[in-house]
């Protein structure tokens, strides 16, 4: 299966919002209001992208990256939210984001955080060469409980080494 990433349009915002609100997604992200998604489309520091199945042409998720204007060449992989689970789209998107960040945008560092209890996705990042940097202990309050975030990153030299093997 092949994927295609394209810039999110205003007409895509209802799909983005609906995908965020899916129970299996909402538990692992901090959902945005539709207006915040709309505002991000005009921000030159952010890339808001729709993930499409390249053959079918349908939307299967979206991605948000931040820090494209960062003078330290450090890009935050802010969010990946997939509406069609367990079909391999997440891994394909992750591979394409690494390629864009390092090969096209010249990043030195691509980083992200993931909720500690999101074990399946954490394993995906580790299997794709991301290095665990640390834990932000109980930094989020969700309802009546605190959650920790795991910070992971990949450096350009690690990406180059990863793609040469």
PDB file of N, CA and C in Angstrom, residues 4-67:
ATOM      1  N   UNK A   4       0.043   9.016   0.169  1.00  0.00           N
ATOM      2  CA  UNK A   4       0.382  10.323  -0.383  1.00  0.00           C
ATOM      3  C   UNK A   4       0.065  11.335   0.717  1.00  0.00           C
ATOM      4  N   UNK A   5       0.951  12.312   0.891  1.00  0.00           N
ATOM      5  CA  UNK A   5       0.715  13.410   1.827  1.00  0.00           C
ATOM      6  C   UNK A   5       0.445  14.660   1.004  1.00  0.00           C
ATOM      7  N   UNK A   6      -0.592  15.374   1.368  1.00  0.00           N
ATOM      8  CA  UNK A   6      -0.898  16.630   0.685  1.00  0.00           C
ATOM      9  C   UNK A   6      -1.282  17.675   1.725  1.00  0.00           C
ATOM     10  N   UNK A   7      -1.089  18.952   1.415  1.00  0.00           N
ATOM     11  CA  UNK A   7      -1.460  19.988   2.370  1.00  0.00           C
ATOM     12  C   UNK A   7      -2.946  19.915   2.722  1.00  0.00           C
ATOM     13  N   UNK A   8      -3.237  20.079   3.985  1.00  0.00           N
ATOM     14  CA  UNK A   8      -4.620  20.113   4.444  1.00  0.00           C
ATOM     15  C   UNK A   8      -5.273  21.395   3.935  1.00  0.00           C
ATOM     16  N   UNK A   9      -6.493  21.276   3.436  1.00  0.00           N
ATOM     17  CA  UNK A   9      -7.285  22.419   2.990  1.00  0.00           C
ATOM     18  C   UNK A   9      -8.382  22.692   4.021  1.00  0.00           C
ATOM     19  N   UNK A  10      -8.957  23.876   3.973  1.00  0.00           N
ATOM     20  CA  UNK A  10     -10.062  24.198   4.884  1.00  0.00           C
ATOM     21  C   UNK A  10     -11.179  23.164   4.793  1.00  0.00           C
ATOM     22  N   UNK A  11     -11.426  22.667   3.600  1.00  0.00           N
ATOM     23  CA  UNK A  11     -12.489  21.672   3.405  1.00  0.00           C
ATOM     24  C   UNK A  11     -12.188  20.353   4.110  1.00  0.00           C
ATOM     25  N   UNK A  12     -10.927  20.120   4.478  1.00  0.00           N
ATOM     26  CA  UNK A  12     -10.539  18.885   5.173  1.00  0.00           C
ATOM     27  C   UNK A  12     -10.739  18.966   6.688  1.00  0.00           C
ATOM     28  N   UNK A  13     -10.938  20.156   7.228  1.00  0.00           N
ATOM     29  CA  UNK A  13     -10.988  20.320   8.679  1.00  0.00           C
ATOM     30  C   UNK A  13     -12.089  19.469   9.326  1.00  0.00           C
ATOM     31  N   UNK A  14     -13.292  19.347   8.763  1.00  0.00           N
ATOM     32  CA  UNK A  14     -14.281  18.452   9.392  1.00  0.00           C
ATOM     33  C   UNK A  14     -13.784  17.003   9.504  1.00  0.00           C
ATOM     34  N   UNK A  15     -13.087  16.511   8.467  1.00  0.00           N
ATOM     35  CA  UNK A  15     -12.516  15.163   8.534  1.00  0.00           C
ATOM     36  C   UNK A  15     -11.463  15.077   9.639  1.00  0.00           C
ATOM     37  N   UNK A  16     -10.586  16.081   9.718  1.00  0.00           N
ATOM     38  CA  UNK A  16      -9.534  16.110  10.738  1.00  0.00           C
ATOM     39  C   UNK A  16     -10.163  16.076  12.121  1.00  0.00           C
ATOM     40  N   UNK A  17     -11.153  16.917  12.345  1.00  0.00           N
ATOM     41  CA  UNK A  17     -11.813  17.005  13.649  1.00  0.00           C
ATOM     42  C   UNK A  17     -12.491  15.676  13.989  1.00  0.00           C
ATOM     43  N   UNK A  18     -13.175  15.093  13.022  1.00  0.00           N
ATOM     44  CA  UNK A  18     -13.851  13.805  13.231  1.00  0.00           C
ATOM     45  C   UNK A  18     -12.846  12.699  13.563  1.00  0.00           C
ATOM     46  N   UNK A  19     -11.708  12.698  12.882  1.00  0.00           N
ATOM     47  CA  UNK A  19     -10.671  11.690  13.131  1.00  0.00           C
ATOM     48  C   UNK A  19     -10.110  11.843  14.533  1.00  0.00           C
ATOM     49  N   UNK A  20      -9.928  13.089  14.972  1.00  0.00           N
ATOM     50  CA  UNK A  20      -9.439  13.331  16.333  1.00  0.00           C
ATOM     51  C   UNK A  20     -10.420  12.834  17.386  1.00  0.00           C
ATOM     52  N   UNK A  21     -11.682  12.956  17.086  1.00  0.00           N
ATOM     53  CA  UNK A  21     -12.712  12.613  18.074  1.00  0.00           C
ATOM     54  C   UNK A  21     -13.000  11.110  18.158  1.00  0.00           C
ATOM     55  N   UNK A  22     -12.433  10.317  17.259  1.00  0.00           N
ATOM     56  CA  UNK A  22     -12.617   8.865  17.338  1.00  0.00           C
ATOM     57  C   UNK A  22     -12.077   8.383  18.685  1.00  0.00           C
ATOM     58  N   UNK A  23     -12.825   7.540  19.356  1.00  0.00           N
ATOM     59  CA  UNK A  23     -12.454   7.101  20.701  1.00  0.00           C
ATOM     60  C   UNK A  23     -11.038   6.541  20.759  1.00  0.00           C
ATOM     61  N   UNK A  24     -10.662   5.750  19.768  1.00  0.00           N
ATOM     62  CA  UNK A  24      -9.332   5.136  19.773  1.00  0.00           C
ATOM     63  C   UNK A  24      -8.217   6.145  19.516  1.00  0.00           C
ATOM     64  N   UNK A  25      -8.535   7.338  19.031  1.00  0.00           N
ATOM     65  CA  UNK A  25      -7.536   8.395  18.837  1.00  0.00           C
ATOM     66  C   UNK A  25      -7.526   9.378  19.995  1.00  0.00           C
ATOM     67  N   UNK A  26      -8.691   9.770  20.435  1.00  0.00           N
ATOM     68  CA  UNK A  26      -8.834  10.804  21.465  1.00  0.00           C
ATOM     69  C   UNK A  26      -8.066  10.472  22.740  1.00  0.00           C
ATOM     70  N   UNK A  27      -7.957   9.201  23.064  1.00  0.00           N
ATOM     71  CA  UNK A  27      -7.268   8.794  24.293  1.00  0.00           C
ATOM     72  C   UNK A  27      -5.769   9.084  24.251  1.00  0.00           C
ATOM     73  N   UNK A  28      -5.199   9.228  23.063  1.00  0.00           N
ATOM     74  CA  UNK A  28      -3.744   9.355  22.936  1.00  0.00           C
ATOM     75  C   UNK A  28      -3.253  10.704  22.442  1.00  0.00           C
ATOM     76  N   UNK A  29      -4.177  11.631  22.196  1.00  0.00           N
ATOM     77  CA  UNK A  29      -3.780  12.957  21.723  1.00  0.00           C
ATOM     78  C   UNK A  29      -4.456  14.021  22.580  1.00  0.00           C
ATOM     79  N   UNK A  30      -4.033  15.250  22.393  1.00  0.00           N
ATOM     80  CA  UNK A  30      -4.706  16.403  22.998  1.00  0.00           C
ATOM     81  C   UNK A  30      -5.458  17.090  21.864  1.00  0.00           C
ATOM     82  N   UNK A  31      -6.741  16.762  21.693  1.00  0.00           N
ATOM     83  CA  UNK A  31      -7.494  17.291  20.549  1.00  0.00           C
ATOM     84  C   UNK A  31      -7.502  18.813  20.501  1.00  0.00           C
ATOM     85  N   UNK A  32      -7.514  19.325  19.293  1.00  0.00           N
ATOM     86  CA  UNK A  32      -7.606  20.759  19.045  1.00  0.00           C
ATOM     87  C   UNK A  32      -9.036  21.100  18.660  1.00  0.00           C
ATOM     88  N   UNK A  33      -9.391  22.347  18.873  1.00  0.00           N
ATOM     89  CA  UNK A  33     -10.638  22.875  18.325  1.00  0.00           C
ATOM     90  C   UNK A  33     -10.445  23.046  16.821  1.00  0.00           C
ATOM     91  N   UNK A  34     -11.516  23.015  16.079  1.00  0.00           N
ATOM     92  CA  UNK A  34     -11.436  23.192  14.623  1.00  0.00           C
ATOM     93  C   UNK A  34     -10.745  24.498  14.265  1.00  0.00           C
ATOM     94  N   UNK A  35     -10.999  25.551  15.030  1.00  0.00           N
ATOM     95  CA  UNK A  35     -10.383  26.849  14.719  1.00  0.00           C
ATOM     96  C   UNK A  35      -8.868  26.793  14.839  1.00  0.00           C
ATOM     97  N   UNK A  36      -8.346  26.009  15.773  1.00  0.00           N
ATOM     98  CA  UNK A  36      -6.887  25.900  15.899  1.00  0.00           C
ATOM     99  C   UNK A  36      -6.295  25.197  14.677  1.00  0.00           C
ATOM    100  N   UNK A  37      -6.979  24.165  14.195  1.00  0.00           N
ATOM    101  CA  UNK A  37      -6.525  23.511  12.959  1.00  0.00           C
ATOM    102  C   UNK A  37      -6.536  24.511  11.806  1.00  0.00           C
ATOM    103  N   UNK A  38      -7.618  25.278  11.696  1.00  0.00           N
ATOM    104  CA  UNK A  38      -7.728  26.266  10.612  1.00  0.00           C
ATOM    105  C   UNK A  38      -6.592  27.284  10.689  1.00  0.00           C
ATOM    106  N   UNK A  39      -6.305  27.789  11.876  1.00  0.00           N
ATOM    107  CA  UNK A  39      -5.235  28.775  12.046  1.00  0.00           C
ATOM    108  C   UNK A  39      -3.868  28.196  11.688  1.00  0.00           C
ATOM    109  N   UNK A  40      -3.669  26.914  11.978  1.00  0.00           N
ATOM    110  CA  UNK A  40      -2.370  26.297  11.698  1.00  0.00           C
ATOM    111  C   UNK A  40      -2.076  26.226  10.198  1.00  0.00           C
ATOM    112  N   UNK A  41      -3.124  26.229   9.380  1.00  0.00           N
ATOM    113  CA  UNK A  41      -2.933  26.142   7.929  1.00  0.00           C
ATOM    114  C   UNK A  41      -2.194  27.360   7.379  1.00  0.00           C
ATOM    115  N   UNK A  42      -2.324  28.496   8.056  1.00  0.00           N
ATOM    116  CA  UNK A  42      -1.681  29.728   7.589  1.00  0.00           C
ATOM    117  C   UNK A  42      -0.348  29.987   8.275  1.00  0.00           C
ATOM    118  N   UNK A  43       0.068  29.122   9.178  1.00  0.00           N
ATOM    119  CA  UNK A  43       1.301  29.316   9.931  1.00  0.00           C
ATOM    120  C   UNK A  43       2.476  28.721   9.156  1.00  0.00           C
ATOM    121  N   UNK A  44       3.458  29.546   8.748  1.00  0.00           N
ATOM    122  CA  UNK A  44       4.579  29.031   7.954  1.00  0.00           C
ATOM    123  C   UNK A  44       5.506  28.088   8.736  1.00  0.00           C
ATOM    124  N   UNK A  45       5.373  28.056  10.048  1.00  0.00           N
ATOM    125  CA  UNK A  45       6.192  27.173  10.880  1.00  0.00           C
ATOM    126  C   UNK A  45       5.585  25.778  11.011  1.00  0.00           C
ATOM    127  N   UNK A  46       4.358  25.601  10.513  1.00  0.00           N
ATOM    128  CA  UNK A  46       3.626  24.341  10.672  1.00  0.00           C
ATOM    129  C   UNK A  46       3.278  23.755   9.309  1.00  0.00           C
ATOM    130  N   UNK A  47       3.397  22.433   9.198  1.00  0.00           N
ATOM    131  CA  UNK A  47       2.881  21.688   8.040  1.00  0.00           C
ATOM    132  C   UNK A  47       1.758  20.800   8.550  1.00  0.00           C
ATOM    133  N   UNK A  48       0.573  21.065   8.041  1.00  0.00           N
ATOM    134  CA  UNK A  48      -0.622  20.279   8.383  1.00  0.00           C
ATOM    135  C   UNK A  48      -0.939  19.504   7.108  1.00  0.00           C
ATOM    136  N   UNK A  49      -0.854  18.188   7.172  1.00  0.00           N
ATOM    137  CA  UNK A  49      -0.945  17.353   5.969  1.00  0.00           C
ATOM    138  C   UNK A  49      -2.007  16.279   6.107  1.00  0.00           C
ATOM    139  N   UNK A  50      -2.708  16.028   5.026  1.00  0.00           N
ATOM    140  CA  UNK A  50      -3.670  14.926   4.959  1.00  0.00           C
ATOM    141  C   UNK A  50      -2.942  13.709   4.405  1.00  0.00           C
ATOM    142  N   UNK A  51      -3.214  12.555   5.001  1.00  0.00           N
ATOM    143  CA  UNK A  51      -2.669  11.278   4.535  1.00  0.00           C
ATOM    144  C   UNK A  51      -3.744  10.618   3.679  1.00  0.00           C
ATOM    145  N   UNK A  52      -3.370  10.264   2.463  1.00  0.00           N
ATOM    146  CA  UNK A  52      -4.302   9.585   1.563  1.00  0.00           C
ATOM    147  C   UNK A  52      -3.744   8.230   1.147  1.00  0.00           C
ATOM    148  N   UNK A  53      -4.628   7.289   0.943  1.00  0.00           N
ATOM    149  CA  UNK A  53      -4.258   6.031   0.311  1.00  0.00           C
ATOM    150  C   UNK A  53      -4.032   6.379  -1.159  1.00  0.00           C
ATOM    151  N   UNK A  54      -2.824   6.175  -1.657  1.00  0.00           N
ATOM    152  CA  UNK A  54      -2.468   6.626  -3.001  1.00  0.00           C
ATOM    153  C   UNK A  54      -3.285   5.936  -4.091  1.00  0.00           C
ATOM    154  N   UNK A  55      -3.678   4.701  -3.883  1.00  0.00           N
ATOM    155  CA  UNK A  55      -4.437   3.989  -4.910  1.00  0.00           C
ATOM    156  C   UNK A  55      -5.920   4.337  -4.860  1.00  0.00           C
ATOM    157  N   UNK A  56      -6.480   4.358  -3.651  1.00  0.00           N
ATOM    158  CA  UNK A  56      -7.915   4.620  -3.500  1.00  0.00           C
ATOM    159  C   UNK A  56      -8.251   6.102  -3.524  1.00  0.00           C
ATOM    160  N   UNK A  57      -7.298   6.943  -3.121  1.00  0.00           N
ATOM    161  CA  UNK A  57      -7.518   8.383  -3.110  1.00  0.00           C
ATOM    162  C   UNK A  57      -8.282   8.897  -1.903  1.00  0.00           C
ATOM    163  N   UNK A  58      -8.599   8.016  -0.953  1.00  0.00           N
ATOM    164  CA  UNK A  58      -9.358   8.454   0.219  1.00  0.00           C
ATOM    165  C   UNK A  58      -8.437   8.866   1.366  1.00  0.00           C
ATOM    166  N   UNK A  59      -8.935   9.756   2.207  1.00  0.00           N
ATOM    167  CA  UNK A  59      -8.182  10.193   3.378  1.00  0.00           C
ATOM    168  C   UNK A  59      -8.175   9.092   4.426  1.00  0.00           C
ATOM    169  N   UNK A  60      -6.974   8.847   5.001  1.00  0.00           N
ATOM    170  CA  UNK A  60      -6.840   7.816   6.036  1.00  0.00           C
ATOM    171  C   UNK A  60      -6.211   8.376   7.306  1.00  0.00           C
ATOM    172  N   UNK A  61      -5.946   9.689   7.328  1.00  0.00           N
ATOM    173  CA  UNK A  61      -5.368  10.299   8.520  1.00  0.00           C
ATOM    174  C   UNK A  61      -4.819  11.675   8.214  1.00  0.00           C
ATOM    175  N   UNK A  62      -4.150  12.236   9.212  1.00  0.00           N
ATOM    176  CA  UNK A  62      -3.495  13.525   9.027  1.00  0.00           C
ATOM    177  C   UNK A  62      -2.272  13.600   9.930  1.00  0.00           C
ATOM    178  N   UNK A  63      -1.412  14.559   9.622  1.00  0.00           N
ATOM    179  CA  UNK A  63      -0.147  14.759  10.322  1.00  0.00           C
ATOM    180  C   UNK A  63       0.034  16.253  10.555  1.00  0.00           C
ATOM    181  N   UNK A  64       0.624  16.596  11.698  1.00  0.00           N
ATOM    182  CA  UNK A  64       1.007  17.981  11.970  1.00  0.00           C
ATOM    183  C   UNK A  64       2.477  17.989  12.372  1.00  0.00           C
ATOM    184  N   UNK A  65       3.258  18.832  11.700  1.00  0.00           N
ATOM    185  CA  UNK A  65       4.672  19.028  12.028  1.00  0.00           C
ATOM    186  C   UNK A  65       4.873  20.495  12.364  1.00  0.00           C
ATOM    187  N   UNK A  66       5.741  20.764  13.316  1.00  0.00           N
ATOM    188  CA  UNK A  66       6.016  22.144  13.719  1.00  0.00           C
ATOM    189  C   UNK A  66       7.525  22.356  13.782  1.00  0.00           C
ATOM    190  N   UNK A  67       7.912  23.609  13.718  1.00  0.00           N
ATOM    191  CA  UNK A  67       9.328  23.949  13.814  1.00  0.00           C
ATOM    192  C   UNK A  67      10.031  24.009  12.478  1.00  0.00           C
TER     193      UNK A  67
END
